[in-house]
Amino acid sequence: MSKFGLVVERALVTDMLPDESVLRAMNEINASRRQREAAIEKAEAEKLLAVKQAEADAEAKHLSGKGTAAMRQAITDGFRGSIETMHDSCGLEPAQVVHMMLVNQYLDVLKDFAQSGRATMVVPHGPSAVGDIEAQIRNGFMQASMSNASMPPPHPHGN
């Protein structure tokens, strides 16, 4: 255009129409880029959900453990208090108190089971039934303590 005396300094292009194959290729590139970003975002969200779920499970187990420990401590304190009270008020020895508590717990379990009405249970019952159960429990404790006493102490490094 300079040979006609015109100098073009700027040109505004408003409607650029590349070839159809170029347009398709550009659209595929942009679509692939958006799909990749969406997949990354989805994976990050799933990861975050998995981590939060694992944290919630860990916290629930921790709190459940604390609750179980507190319950067991309360049971132990209750047994200790019962033994002390029965010894002080009735002069019973701890073994006699434990025997009486076992009998009461045995009868309570039978009563609760009978009242549930959901199952059938055959229980040997007779004059020696409670003594037999007590002997089985006592033998179990004795075997466990003998087993623990015969085991070598654990290695300090766990190997």
XYZ file of C-alpha atoms in Angstrom:
159
model
C 0.000 0.000 0.000
C 2.978 2.283 0.387
C 3.305 2.558 -3.398
C -0.125 4.238 -3.341
C 0.959 6.582 -0.589
C -0.780 4.826 2.261
C 0.847 3.538 5.417
C -1.161 1.097 7.523
C -0.135 1.376 11.145
C -2.827 -0.782 12.675
C -5.562 -3.056 11.507
C -8.452 -4.274 13.564
C -9.426 -7.858 12.770
C -12.886 -8.615 14.156
C -14.033 -11.753 12.446
C -11.354 -14.338 11.953
C -12.532 -17.592 10.407
C -9.827 -20.224 10.249
C -10.325 -23.439 8.353
C -12.906 -25.859 9.800
C -10.265 -28.497 10.635
C -8.262 -25.897 12.597
C -11.377 -24.872 14.525
C -12.129 -28.517 15.413
C -8.553 -29.074 16.548
C -8.589 -25.960 18.731
C -11.933 -26.956 20.267
C -10.641 -30.481 21.015
C -7.528 -29.036 22.664
C -9.637 -26.745 24.861
C -12.095 -29.543 25.701
C -9.237 -31.895 26.640
C -7.700 -29.218 28.856
C -11.040 -28.615 30.644
C -11.618 -32.366 31.090
C -8.133 -32.822 32.551
C -8.679 -29.952 34.996
C -12.087 -31.360 35.948
C -10.583 -34.824 36.542
C -7.866 -33.310 38.752
C -10.454 -31.349 40.756
C -12.643 -34.432 41.151
C -9.685 -36.538 42.329
C -8.687 -33.857 44.849
C -12.258 -33.724 46.197
C -12.386 -37.535 46.524
C -9.013 -37.520 48.284
C -10.209 -34.862 50.705
C -13.381 -36.844 51.440
C -11.362 -40.029 52.055
C -8.966 -38.223 54.398
C -11.812 -36.608 56.348
C -13.618 -39.950 56.625
C -10.445 -41.627 57.896
C -9.952 -38.842 60.443
C -13.570 -39.177 61.601
C -13.200 -42.971 61.933
C -9.983 -42.567 63.921
C -11.624 -40.025 66.248
C -14.671 -42.262 66.725
C -12.460 -45.233 67.607
C -10.424 -43.087 69.986
C -13.551 -41.851 71.759
C -15.019 -45.350 71.831
C -11.818 -46.607 73.455
C -11.990 -43.859 76.058
C -15.624 -44.713 76.756
C -14.831 -48.417 77.093
C -11.925 -47.654 79.431
C -14.128 -45.394 81.564
C -16.843 -48.052 81.682
C -14.363 -50.732 82.754
C -12.932 -48.421 85.406
C -16.440 -47.755 86.730
C -17.162 -51.492 86.842
C -13.882 -52.116 88.675
C -14.626 -49.318 91.143
C -18.109 -50.724 91.683
C -16.748 -54.212 92.346
C -14.155 -52.827 94.732
C -16.815 -50.817 96.568
C -19.123 -53.839 96.785
C -16.373 -56.034 98.156
C -15.373 -53.423 100.738
C -18.994 -52.770 101.757
C -19.831 -56.460 102.111
C -16.655 -57.064 104.092
C -17.284 -54.110 106.405
C -21.008 -54.677 106.926
C -21.293 -58.474 106.849
C -17.761 -59.658 107.547
C -17.631 -61.598 104.264
C -14.259 -62.372 102.779
C -13.519 -61.048 99.274
C -13.778 -64.541 97.749
C -17.245 -64.977 99.277
C -18.346 -61.580 97.968
C -17.061 -62.417 94.473
C -18.929 -65.735 94.616
C -22.142 -63.946 95.585
C -21.643 -61.349 92.832
C -21.115 -64.099 90.246
C -24.302 -65.811 91.346
C -26.237 -62.516 91.110
C -24.812 -61.733 87.663
C -25.624 -65.253 86.482
C -29.217 -64.906 87.637
C -29.506 -61.400 86.128
C -28.308 -62.686 82.761
C -30.780 -65.550 82.865
C -33.597 -63.140 83.763
C -32.677 -60.681 80.974
C -32.365 -63.485 78.468
C -35.754 -64.919 79.440
C -37.414 -61.499 79.222
C -35.979 -60.763 75.766
C -38.177 -63.457 74.201
C -35.979 -63.557 71.097
C -34.041 -66.762 71.539
C -33.952 -70.112 73.215
C -31.152 -71.156 75.498
C -30.589 -74.483 77.214
C -28.853 -73.969 80.520
C -27.851 -76.813 82.781
C -29.403 -75.956 86.069
C -29.329 -77.721 89.334
C -27.927 -77.389 92.824
C -24.334 -77.327 91.554
C -24.838 -75.204 88.394
C -23.635 -71.927 89.892
C -20.692 -73.641 91.580
C -19.784 -75.289 88.273
C -19.870 -71.935 86.470
C -17.825 -70.312 89.205
C -15.279 -73.149 89.009
C -15.039 -72.774 85.227
C -14.429 -69.028 85.543
C -11.879 -69.527 88.323
C -10.080 -72.250 86.306
C -9.994 -69.950 83.294
C -8.363 -67.195 85.336
C -5.878 -69.627 86.854
C -4.934 -71.066 83.452
C -4.497 -67.586 82.028
C -2.269 -66.502 84.902
C -0.195 -69.707 84.662
C 0.127 -69.233 80.910
C 1.299 -65.646 81.369
C 3.756 -66.716 84.086
C 5.329 -69.394 81.860
C 5.832 -67.065 78.892
C 9.278 -65.461 78.519
C 9.340 -61.690 79.008
C 8.969 -59.702 75.785
C 12.158 -58.559 74.060
C 12.807 -54.869 74.821
C 12.976 -54.009 71.105
C 9.989 -56.120 70.063
C 12.097 -58.595 68.017
